[in-house]
Tab-separated table of C-alpha atoms and ligand atoms in Angstrom:
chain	number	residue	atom	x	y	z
A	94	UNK	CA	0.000	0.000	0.000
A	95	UNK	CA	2.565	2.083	0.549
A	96	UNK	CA	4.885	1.506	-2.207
A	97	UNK	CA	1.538	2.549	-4.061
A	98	UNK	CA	0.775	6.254	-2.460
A	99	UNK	CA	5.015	6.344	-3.159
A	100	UNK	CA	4.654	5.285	-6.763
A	101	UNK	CA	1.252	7.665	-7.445
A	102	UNK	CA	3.428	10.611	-4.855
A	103	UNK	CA	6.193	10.263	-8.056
A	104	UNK	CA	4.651	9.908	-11.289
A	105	UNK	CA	3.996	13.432	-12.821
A	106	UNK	CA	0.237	14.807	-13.135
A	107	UNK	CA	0.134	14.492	-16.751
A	108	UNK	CA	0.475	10.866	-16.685
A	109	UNK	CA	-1.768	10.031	-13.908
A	110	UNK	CA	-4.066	11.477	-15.787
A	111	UNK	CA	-3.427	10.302	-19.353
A	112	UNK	CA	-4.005	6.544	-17.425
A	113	UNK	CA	-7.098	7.676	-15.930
A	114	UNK	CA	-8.141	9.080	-19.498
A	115	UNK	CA	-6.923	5.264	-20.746
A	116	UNK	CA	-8.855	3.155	-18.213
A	117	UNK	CA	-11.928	5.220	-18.458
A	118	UNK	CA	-11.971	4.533	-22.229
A	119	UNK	CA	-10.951	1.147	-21.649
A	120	UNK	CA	-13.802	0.324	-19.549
A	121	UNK	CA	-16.613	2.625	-21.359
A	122	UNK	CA	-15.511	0.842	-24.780
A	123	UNK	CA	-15.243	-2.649	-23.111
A	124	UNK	CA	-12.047	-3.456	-24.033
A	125	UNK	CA	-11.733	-6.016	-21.476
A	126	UNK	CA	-13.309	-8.214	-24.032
A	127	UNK	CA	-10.775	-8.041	-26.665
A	128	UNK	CA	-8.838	-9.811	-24.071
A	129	UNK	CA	-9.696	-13.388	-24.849
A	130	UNK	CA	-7.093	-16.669	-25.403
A	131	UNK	CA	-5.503	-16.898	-28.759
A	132	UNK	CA	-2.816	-19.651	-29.810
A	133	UNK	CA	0.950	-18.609	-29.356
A	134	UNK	CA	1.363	-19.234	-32.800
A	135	UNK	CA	-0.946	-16.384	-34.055
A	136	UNK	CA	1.282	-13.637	-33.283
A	137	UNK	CA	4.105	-14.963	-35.794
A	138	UNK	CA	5.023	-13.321	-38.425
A	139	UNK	CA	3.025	-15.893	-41.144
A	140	UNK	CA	-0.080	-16.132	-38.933
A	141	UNK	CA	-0.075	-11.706	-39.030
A	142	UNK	CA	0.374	-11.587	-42.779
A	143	UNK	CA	-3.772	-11.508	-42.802
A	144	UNK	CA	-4.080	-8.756	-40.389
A	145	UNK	CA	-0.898	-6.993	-42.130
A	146	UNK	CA	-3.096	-6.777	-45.135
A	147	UNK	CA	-5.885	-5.473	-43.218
A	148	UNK	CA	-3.902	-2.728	-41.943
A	149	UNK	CA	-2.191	-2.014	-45.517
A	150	UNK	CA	-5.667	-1.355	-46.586
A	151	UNK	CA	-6.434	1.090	-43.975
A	152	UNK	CA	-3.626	3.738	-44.981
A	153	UNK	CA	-5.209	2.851	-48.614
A	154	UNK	CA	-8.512	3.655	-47.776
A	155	UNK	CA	-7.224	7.239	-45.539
A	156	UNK	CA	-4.607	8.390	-48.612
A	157	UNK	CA	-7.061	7.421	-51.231
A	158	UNK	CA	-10.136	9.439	-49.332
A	159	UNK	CA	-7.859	12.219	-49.805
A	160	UNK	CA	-6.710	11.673	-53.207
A	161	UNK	CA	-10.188	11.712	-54.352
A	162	UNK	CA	-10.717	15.645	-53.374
A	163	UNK	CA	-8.915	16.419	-56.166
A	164	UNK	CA	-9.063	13.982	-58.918
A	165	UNK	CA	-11.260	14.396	-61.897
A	166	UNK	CA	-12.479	11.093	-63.650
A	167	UNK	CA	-13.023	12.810	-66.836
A	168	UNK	CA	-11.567	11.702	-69.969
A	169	UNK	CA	-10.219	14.836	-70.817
A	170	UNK	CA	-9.114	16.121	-67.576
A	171	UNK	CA	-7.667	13.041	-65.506
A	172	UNK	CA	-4.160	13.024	-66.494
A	173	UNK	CA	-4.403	16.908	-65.611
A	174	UNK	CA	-6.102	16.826	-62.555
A	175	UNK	CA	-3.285	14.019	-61.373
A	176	UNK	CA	-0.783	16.395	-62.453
A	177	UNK	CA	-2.039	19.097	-60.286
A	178	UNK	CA	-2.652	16.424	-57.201
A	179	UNK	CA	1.571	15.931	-57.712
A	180	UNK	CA	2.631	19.521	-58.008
A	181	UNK	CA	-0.314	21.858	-56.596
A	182	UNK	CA	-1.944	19.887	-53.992
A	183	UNK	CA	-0.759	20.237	-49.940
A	184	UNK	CA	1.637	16.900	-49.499
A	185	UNK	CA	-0.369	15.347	-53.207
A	186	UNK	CA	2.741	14.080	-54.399
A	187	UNK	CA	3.694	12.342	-51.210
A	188	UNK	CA	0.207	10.702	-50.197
A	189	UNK	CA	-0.453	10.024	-53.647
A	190	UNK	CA	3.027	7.956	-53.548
A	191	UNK	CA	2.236	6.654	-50.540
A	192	UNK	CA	-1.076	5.661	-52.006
A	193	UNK	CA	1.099	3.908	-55.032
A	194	UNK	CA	3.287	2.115	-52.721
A	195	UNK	CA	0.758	0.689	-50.217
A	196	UNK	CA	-1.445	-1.268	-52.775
A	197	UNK	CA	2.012	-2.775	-53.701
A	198	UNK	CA	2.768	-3.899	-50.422
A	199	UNK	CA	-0.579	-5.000	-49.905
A	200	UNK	CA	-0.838	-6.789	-53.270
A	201	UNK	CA	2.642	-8.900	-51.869
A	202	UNK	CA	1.058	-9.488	-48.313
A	203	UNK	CA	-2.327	-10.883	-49.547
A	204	UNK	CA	-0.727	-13.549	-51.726
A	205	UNK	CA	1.811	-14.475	-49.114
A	206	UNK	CA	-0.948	-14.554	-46.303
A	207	UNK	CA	-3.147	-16.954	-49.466
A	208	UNK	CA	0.309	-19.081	-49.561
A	209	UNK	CA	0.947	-19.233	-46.066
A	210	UNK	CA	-3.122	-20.312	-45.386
A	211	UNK	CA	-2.554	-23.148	-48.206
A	212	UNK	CA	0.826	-24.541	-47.573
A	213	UNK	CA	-0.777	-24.823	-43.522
A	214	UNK	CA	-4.063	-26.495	-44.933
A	215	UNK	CA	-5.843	-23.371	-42.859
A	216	UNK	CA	-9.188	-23.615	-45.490
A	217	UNK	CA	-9.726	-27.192	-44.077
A	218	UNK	CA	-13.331	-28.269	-41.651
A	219	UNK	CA	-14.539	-25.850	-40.402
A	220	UNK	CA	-12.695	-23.315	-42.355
A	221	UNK	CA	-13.723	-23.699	-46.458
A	222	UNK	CA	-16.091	-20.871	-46.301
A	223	UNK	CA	-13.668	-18.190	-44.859
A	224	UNK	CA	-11.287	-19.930	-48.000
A	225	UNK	CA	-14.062	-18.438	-50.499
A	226	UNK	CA	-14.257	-15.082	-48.677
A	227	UNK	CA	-10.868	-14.495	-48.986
A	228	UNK	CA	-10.870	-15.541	-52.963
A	229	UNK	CA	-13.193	-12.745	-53.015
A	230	UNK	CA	-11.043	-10.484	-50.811
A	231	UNK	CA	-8.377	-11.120	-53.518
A	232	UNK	CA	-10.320	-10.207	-56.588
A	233	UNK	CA	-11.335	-7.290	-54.742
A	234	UNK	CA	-7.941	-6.427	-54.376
A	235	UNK	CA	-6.728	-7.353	-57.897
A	236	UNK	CA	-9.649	-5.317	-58.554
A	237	UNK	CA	-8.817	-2.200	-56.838
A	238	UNK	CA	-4.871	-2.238	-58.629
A	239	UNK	CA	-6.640	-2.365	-62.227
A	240	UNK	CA	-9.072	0.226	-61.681
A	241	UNK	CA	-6.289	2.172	-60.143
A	242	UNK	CA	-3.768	2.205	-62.749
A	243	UNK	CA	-6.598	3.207	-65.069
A	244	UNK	CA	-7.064	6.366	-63.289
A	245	UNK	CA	-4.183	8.225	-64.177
A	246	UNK	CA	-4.719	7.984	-67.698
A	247	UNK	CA	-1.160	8.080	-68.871
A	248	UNK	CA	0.035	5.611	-71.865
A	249	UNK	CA	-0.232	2.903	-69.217
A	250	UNK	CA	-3.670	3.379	-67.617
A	251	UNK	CA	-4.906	3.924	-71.030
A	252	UNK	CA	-3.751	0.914	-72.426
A	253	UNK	CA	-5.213	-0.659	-69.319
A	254	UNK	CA	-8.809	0.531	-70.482
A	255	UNK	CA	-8.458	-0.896	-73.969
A	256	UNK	CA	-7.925	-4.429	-72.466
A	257	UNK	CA	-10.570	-3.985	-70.528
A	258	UNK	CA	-12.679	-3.221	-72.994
A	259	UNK	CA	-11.774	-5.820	-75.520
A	260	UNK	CA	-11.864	-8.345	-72.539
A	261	UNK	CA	-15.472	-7.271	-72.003
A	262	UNK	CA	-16.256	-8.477	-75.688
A	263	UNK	CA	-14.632	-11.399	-75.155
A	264	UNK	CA	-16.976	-12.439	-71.990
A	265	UNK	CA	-19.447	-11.912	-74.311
A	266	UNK	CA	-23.133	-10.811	-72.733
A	267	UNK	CA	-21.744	-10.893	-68.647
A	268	UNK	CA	-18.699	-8.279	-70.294
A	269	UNK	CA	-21.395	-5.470	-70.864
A	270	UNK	CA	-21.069	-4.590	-67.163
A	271	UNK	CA	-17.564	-3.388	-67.716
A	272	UNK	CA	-17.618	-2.864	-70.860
A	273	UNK	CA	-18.344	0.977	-72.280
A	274	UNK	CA	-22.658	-0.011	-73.666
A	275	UNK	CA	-23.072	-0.309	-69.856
A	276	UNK	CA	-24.032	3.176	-69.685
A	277	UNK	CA	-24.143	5.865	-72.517
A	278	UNK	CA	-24.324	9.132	-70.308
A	279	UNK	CA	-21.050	7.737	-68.169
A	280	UNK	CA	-17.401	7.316	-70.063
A	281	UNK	CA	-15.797	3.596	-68.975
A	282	UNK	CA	-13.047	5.788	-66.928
A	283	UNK	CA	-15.335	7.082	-64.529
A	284	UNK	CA	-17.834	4.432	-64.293
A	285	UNK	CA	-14.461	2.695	-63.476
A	286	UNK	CA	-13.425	5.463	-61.181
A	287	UNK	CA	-16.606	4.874	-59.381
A	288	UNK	CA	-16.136	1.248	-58.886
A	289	UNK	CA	-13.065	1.949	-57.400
A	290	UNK	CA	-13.903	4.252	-55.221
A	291	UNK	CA	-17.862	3.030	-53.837
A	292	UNK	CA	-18.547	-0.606	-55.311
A	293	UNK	CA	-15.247	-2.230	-54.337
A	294	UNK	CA	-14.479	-0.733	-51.116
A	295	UNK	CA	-18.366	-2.041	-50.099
A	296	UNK	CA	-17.651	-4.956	-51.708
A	297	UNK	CA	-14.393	-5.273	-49.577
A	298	UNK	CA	-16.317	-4.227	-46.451
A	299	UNK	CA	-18.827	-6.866	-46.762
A	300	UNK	CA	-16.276	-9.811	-47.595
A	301	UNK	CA	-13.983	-8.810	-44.701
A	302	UNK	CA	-17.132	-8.162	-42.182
A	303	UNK	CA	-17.621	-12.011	-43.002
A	304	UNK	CA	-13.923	-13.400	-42.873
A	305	UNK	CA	-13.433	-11.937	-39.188
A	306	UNK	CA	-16.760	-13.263	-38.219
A	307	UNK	CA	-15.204	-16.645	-39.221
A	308	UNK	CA	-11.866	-16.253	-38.035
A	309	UNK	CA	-13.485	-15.298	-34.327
A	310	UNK	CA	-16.026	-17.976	-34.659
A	311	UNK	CA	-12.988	-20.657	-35.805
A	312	UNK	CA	-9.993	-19.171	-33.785
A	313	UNK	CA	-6.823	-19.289	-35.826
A	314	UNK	CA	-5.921	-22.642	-37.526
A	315	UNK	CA	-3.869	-24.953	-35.243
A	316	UNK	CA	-0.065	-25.119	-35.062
A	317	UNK	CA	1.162	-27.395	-37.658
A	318	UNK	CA	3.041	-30.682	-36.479
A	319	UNK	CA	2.938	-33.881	-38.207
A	320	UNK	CA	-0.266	-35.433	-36.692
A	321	UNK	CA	-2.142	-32.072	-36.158
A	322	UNK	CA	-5.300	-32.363	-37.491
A	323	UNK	CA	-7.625	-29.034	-38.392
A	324	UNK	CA	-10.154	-28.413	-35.655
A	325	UNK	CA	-11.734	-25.342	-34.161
A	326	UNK	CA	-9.678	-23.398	-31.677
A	327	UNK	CA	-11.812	-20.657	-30.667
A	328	UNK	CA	-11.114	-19.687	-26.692
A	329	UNK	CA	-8.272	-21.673	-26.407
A	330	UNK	CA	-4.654	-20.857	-26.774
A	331	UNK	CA	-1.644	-19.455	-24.510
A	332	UNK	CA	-1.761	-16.114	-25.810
A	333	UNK	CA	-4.637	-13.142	-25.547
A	334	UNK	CA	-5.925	-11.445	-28.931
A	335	UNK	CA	-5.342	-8.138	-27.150
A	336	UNK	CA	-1.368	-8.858	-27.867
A	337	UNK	CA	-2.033	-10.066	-31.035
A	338	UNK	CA	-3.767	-7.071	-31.862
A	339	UNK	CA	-0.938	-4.678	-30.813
A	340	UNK	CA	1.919	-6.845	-32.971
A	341	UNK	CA	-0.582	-6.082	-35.790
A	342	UNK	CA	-0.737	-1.999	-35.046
A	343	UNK	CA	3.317	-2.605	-35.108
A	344	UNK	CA	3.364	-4.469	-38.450
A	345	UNK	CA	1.008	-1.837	-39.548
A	346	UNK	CA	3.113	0.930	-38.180
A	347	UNK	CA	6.334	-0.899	-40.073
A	348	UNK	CA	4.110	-0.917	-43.372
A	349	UNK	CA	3.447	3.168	-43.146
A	350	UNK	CA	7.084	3.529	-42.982
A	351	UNK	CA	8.001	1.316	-45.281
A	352	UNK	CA	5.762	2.797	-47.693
A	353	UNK	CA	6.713	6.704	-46.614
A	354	UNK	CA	10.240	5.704	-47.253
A	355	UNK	CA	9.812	4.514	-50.921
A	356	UNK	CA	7.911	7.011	-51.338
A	357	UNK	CA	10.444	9.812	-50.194
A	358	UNK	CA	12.919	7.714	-52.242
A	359	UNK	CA	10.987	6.962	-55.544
A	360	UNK	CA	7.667	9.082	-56.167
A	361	UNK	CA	5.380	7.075	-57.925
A	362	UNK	CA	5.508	7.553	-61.867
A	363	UNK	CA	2.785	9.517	-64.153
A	364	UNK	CA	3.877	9.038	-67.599
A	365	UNK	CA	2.532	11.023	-70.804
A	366	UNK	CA	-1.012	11.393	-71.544
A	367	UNK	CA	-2.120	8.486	-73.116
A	368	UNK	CA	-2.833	8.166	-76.908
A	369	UNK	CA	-5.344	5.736	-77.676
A	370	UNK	CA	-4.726	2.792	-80.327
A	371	UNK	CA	-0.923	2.914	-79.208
A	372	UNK	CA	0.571	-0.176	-77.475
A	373	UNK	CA	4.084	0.441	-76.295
A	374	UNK	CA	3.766	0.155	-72.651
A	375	UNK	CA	3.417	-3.561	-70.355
A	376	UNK	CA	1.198	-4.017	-67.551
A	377	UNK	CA	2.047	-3.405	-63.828
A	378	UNK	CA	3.647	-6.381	-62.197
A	379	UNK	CA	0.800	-8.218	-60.649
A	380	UNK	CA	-0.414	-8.670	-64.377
A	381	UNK	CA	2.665	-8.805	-65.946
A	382	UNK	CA	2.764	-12.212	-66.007
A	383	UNK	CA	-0.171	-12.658	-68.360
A	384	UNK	CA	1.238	-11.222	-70.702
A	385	UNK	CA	3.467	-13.838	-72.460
A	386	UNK	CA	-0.037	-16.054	-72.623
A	387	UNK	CA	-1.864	-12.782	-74.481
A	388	UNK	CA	1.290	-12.482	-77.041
A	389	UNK	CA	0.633	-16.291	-77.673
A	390	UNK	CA	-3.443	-16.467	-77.625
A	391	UNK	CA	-4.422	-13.024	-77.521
A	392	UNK	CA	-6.874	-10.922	-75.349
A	393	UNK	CA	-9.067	-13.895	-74.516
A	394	UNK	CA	-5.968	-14.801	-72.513
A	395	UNK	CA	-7.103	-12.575	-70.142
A	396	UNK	CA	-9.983	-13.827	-69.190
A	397	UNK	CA	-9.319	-17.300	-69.645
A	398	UNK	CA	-6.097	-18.077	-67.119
A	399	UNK	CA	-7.596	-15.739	-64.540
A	400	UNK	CA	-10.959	-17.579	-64.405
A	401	UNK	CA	-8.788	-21.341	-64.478
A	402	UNK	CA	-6.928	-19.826	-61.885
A	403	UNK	CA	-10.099	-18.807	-60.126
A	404	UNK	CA	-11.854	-22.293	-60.612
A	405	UNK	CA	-8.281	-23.574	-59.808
A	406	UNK	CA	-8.135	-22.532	-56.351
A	407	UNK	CA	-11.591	-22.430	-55.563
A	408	UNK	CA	-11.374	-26.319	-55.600
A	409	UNK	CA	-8.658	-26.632	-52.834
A	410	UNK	CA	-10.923	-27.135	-49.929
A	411	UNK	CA	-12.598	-29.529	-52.106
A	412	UNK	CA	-10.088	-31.286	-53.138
A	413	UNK	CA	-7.964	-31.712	-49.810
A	414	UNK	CA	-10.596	-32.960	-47.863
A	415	UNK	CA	-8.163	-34.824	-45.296
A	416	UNK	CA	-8.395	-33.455	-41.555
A	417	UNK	CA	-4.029	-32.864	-41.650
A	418	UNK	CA	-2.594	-29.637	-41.721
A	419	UNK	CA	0.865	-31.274	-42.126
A	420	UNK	CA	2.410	-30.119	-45.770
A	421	UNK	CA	4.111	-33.793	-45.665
A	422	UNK	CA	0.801	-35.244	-45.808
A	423	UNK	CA	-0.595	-33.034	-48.384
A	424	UNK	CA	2.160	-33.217	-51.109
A	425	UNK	CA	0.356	-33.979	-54.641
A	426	UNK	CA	-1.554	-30.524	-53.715
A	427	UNK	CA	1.441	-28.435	-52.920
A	428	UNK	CA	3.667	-29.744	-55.461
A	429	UNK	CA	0.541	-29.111	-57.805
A	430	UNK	CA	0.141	-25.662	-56.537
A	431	UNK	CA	4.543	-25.357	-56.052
A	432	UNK	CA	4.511	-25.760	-59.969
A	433	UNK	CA	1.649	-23.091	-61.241
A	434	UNK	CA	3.240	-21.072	-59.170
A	435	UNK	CA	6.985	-21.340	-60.272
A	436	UNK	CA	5.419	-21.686	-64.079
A	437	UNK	CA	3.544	-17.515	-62.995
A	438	UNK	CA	7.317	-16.437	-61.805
A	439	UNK	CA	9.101	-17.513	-64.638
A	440	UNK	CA	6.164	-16.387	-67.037
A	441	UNK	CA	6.641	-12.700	-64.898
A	442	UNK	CA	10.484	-13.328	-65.860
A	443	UNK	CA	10.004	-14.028	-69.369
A	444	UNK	CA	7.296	-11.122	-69.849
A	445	UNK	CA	9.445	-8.708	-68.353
A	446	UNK	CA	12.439	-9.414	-71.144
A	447	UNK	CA	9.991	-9.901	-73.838
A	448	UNK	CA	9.645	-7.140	-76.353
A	449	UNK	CA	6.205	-4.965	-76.539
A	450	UNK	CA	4.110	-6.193	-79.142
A	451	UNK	CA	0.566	-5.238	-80.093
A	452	UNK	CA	-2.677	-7.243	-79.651
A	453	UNK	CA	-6.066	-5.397	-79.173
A	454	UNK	CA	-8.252	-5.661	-82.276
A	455	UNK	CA	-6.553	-9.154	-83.124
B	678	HEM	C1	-7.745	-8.228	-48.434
B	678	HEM	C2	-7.382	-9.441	-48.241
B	678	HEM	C3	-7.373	-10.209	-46.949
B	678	HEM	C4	-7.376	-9.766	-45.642
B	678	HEM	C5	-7.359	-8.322	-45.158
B	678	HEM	C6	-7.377	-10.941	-44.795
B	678	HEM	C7	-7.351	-10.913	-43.399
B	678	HEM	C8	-7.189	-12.041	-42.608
B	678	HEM	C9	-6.832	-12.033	-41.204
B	678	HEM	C10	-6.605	-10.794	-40.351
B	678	HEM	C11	-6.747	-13.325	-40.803
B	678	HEM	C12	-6.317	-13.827	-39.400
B	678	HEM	C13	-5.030	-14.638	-39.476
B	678	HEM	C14	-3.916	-14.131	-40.335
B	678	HEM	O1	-3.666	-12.919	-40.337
B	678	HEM	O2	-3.278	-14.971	-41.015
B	678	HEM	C15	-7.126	-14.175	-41.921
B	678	HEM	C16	-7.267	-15.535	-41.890
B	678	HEM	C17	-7.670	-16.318	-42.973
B	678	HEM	N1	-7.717	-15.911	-44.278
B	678	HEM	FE1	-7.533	-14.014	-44.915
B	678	HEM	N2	-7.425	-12.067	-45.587
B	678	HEM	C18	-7.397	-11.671	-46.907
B	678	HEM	C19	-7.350	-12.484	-48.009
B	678	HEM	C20	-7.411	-13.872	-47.974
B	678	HEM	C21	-7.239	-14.746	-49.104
B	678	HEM	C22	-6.886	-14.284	-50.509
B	678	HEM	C23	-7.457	-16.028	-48.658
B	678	HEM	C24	-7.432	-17.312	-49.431
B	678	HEM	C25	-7.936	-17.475	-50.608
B	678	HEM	C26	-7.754	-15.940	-47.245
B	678	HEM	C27	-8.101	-17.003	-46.438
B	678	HEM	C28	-8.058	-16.987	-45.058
B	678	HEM	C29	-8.317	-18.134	-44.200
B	678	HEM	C30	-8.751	-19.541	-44.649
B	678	HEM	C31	-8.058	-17.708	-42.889
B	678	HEM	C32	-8.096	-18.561	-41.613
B	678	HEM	C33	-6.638	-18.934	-41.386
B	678	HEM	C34	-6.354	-19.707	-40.122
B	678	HEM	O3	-7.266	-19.946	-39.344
B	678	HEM	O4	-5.163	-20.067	-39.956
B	678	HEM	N3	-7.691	-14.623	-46.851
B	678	HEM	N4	-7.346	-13.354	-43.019
């Protein structure tokens, strides 16, 4: 008791009372319940990749708010209007890089956390439906990078829109939605402008609302070992989801940075203003890749790997029905999924030293 009165007697005013501002918040928010057991394992680094992501997207959604102010999604005025975000808007340049940088990192994150939930058989009983909420997560996410680099309607973002819309013919009758006959008052740039900024970011609210749900209703897969087998581990665990929680803010904190300092070190690119019919530019990385399969079969490429892809992974939970989370006892799957995914990297490799060469209207 006394070492207490001693203790209160020496800490200064201003922090007795930035606890008592803590602990009244803490109690009139409940926080006490955030408290609850999670596994040890959660708070490693591949078991935070998930929550990584999450926090990725939340500096997207802030710089992006922001970006929006000033941006024009008008044919004729886009490129401009980005120009004047970069050199007449307060700090444009910089959260417009940061902006740039973020859905990179993010883009990285949500395929390692995908690789990291196959290679531990985490979509396994009772966890196949959270597998299909997070396929949707990532074409949300793919979705948000190709609307993206549309926007700044340089040679590259232009180029983007022409694939889309030849793409769209090629899906035939389901294409009209993104193709331009979707809406003759609205040009496709900002009908996809507006699907970047309102129908995705629901869409992404919705799917994620549902993936926590799961994850709190599941708990986190269990630790792999040879015999473990997947079960539900929701209350259990050595750990509390308070401290799992605060490595996450950390990570997120780390991702800010990281981003701030690329940004600081390489300001995200605008080229020229784009000239339509032109093809002299190659996609962003995340679908560079697919480009070697469109110089050999043309746009339908486009649509046709992603959606095998799609279908491709979709069937994982179906396939590996088995209760073991051990890779050793899944190996036709992973070596299955080991090969598409070396045959991607070297098809990235090859696309990246390939020459440009034209294809719309093929
Ligand atoms: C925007 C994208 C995504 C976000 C923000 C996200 C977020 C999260 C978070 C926070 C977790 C908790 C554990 C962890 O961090 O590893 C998690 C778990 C999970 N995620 Fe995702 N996720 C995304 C995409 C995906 C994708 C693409 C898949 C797979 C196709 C997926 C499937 C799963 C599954 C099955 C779990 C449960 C894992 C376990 O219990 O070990 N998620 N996700």
């Amino acid at each position: 008791m006394s070492t207490m009165v001693q203790k209160t007697a020496q800490t200064p005013p201003q922090q007795i009372h930035t606890r008592r501002v803590g602990e009244w918040l803490y109690e009139r928010l409940g926080l006490q319940g955030l408290a609850y057991a999670v596994p040890e394992h959660a708070n490693s680094l591949p078991y935070l990749l998930g929550g990584i992501t999450f926090a990725g997207f939340l500096i997207l959604f802030v710089t992006g708010i922001y970006l929006a102010q000033f941006y024009h999604p008008e044919p004729a005025d886009a490129h401009q209007s980005v120009i004047y975000i970069i050199t007449g808007v307060p700090l444009g340049d910089l959260v417009r890089s940061v902006h740039f940088w973020t859905a990179q990192i993010v883009t990285v994150t949500v395929l390692l956390h995908m690789l990291r939930v196959l290679f531990t058989g985490a979509y396994k009983r009772p966890r196949e439906i959270n597998w299909y909420a997070g396929l949707g997560l990532l074409a949300v996410t793919l979705g948000f990078v190709f609307t993206g680099s549309v926007l700044k309607f340089d040679q590259e973002g232009v180029e983007a829109l022409q694939h889309n819309k030849e793409a769209a013919e090629v899906i035939g009758n389901l294409g009209a939605w993104f193709s331009p006959e979707l809406s003759r008052s609205v040009p496709l740039l900002t009908w996809l402008f507006n699907g970047h900024i309102t129908i995705l970011p629901l869409l992404f609210g919705l799917l994620i609302a549902v993936h926590i749900f799961l994850i709190k209703q599941h708990g986190i897969s269990p630790k792999v070992t040879p015999d473990a087998v997947s079960h539900s581990t929701a209350g259990e665990g050595g750990s509390r989801f308070d401290i799992h929680l605060r490595r996450m803010a950390g990570y997120g904190l780390f991702v800010l940075s990281l981003a701030l300092t690329l940004s600081l070190l390489f300001p995200a690119p605008l080229g020229q203003p784009g000239v339509a019919g032109a093809e002299v530019t190659k996609p962003w990385w995340m679908f560079v890749w697919l480009f070697p399969a469109e110089v050999a079969w043309g746009v339908r490429a486009l649509v046709i790997v992603p959606v095998v892809l799609g279908v491709l992974l979709a069937l994982v939970p179906l396939l590996d029905r088995s209760p073991y989370l051990s890779p050793a006892r899944r190996k036709p799957l992973l070596v299955a999924a080991g090969l598409i995914l070396v045959t991607i990297i070297i098809s990235g490799v090859v696309a990246t030293l390939q020459p440009v060469s034209a294809h719309l209207g093929g």
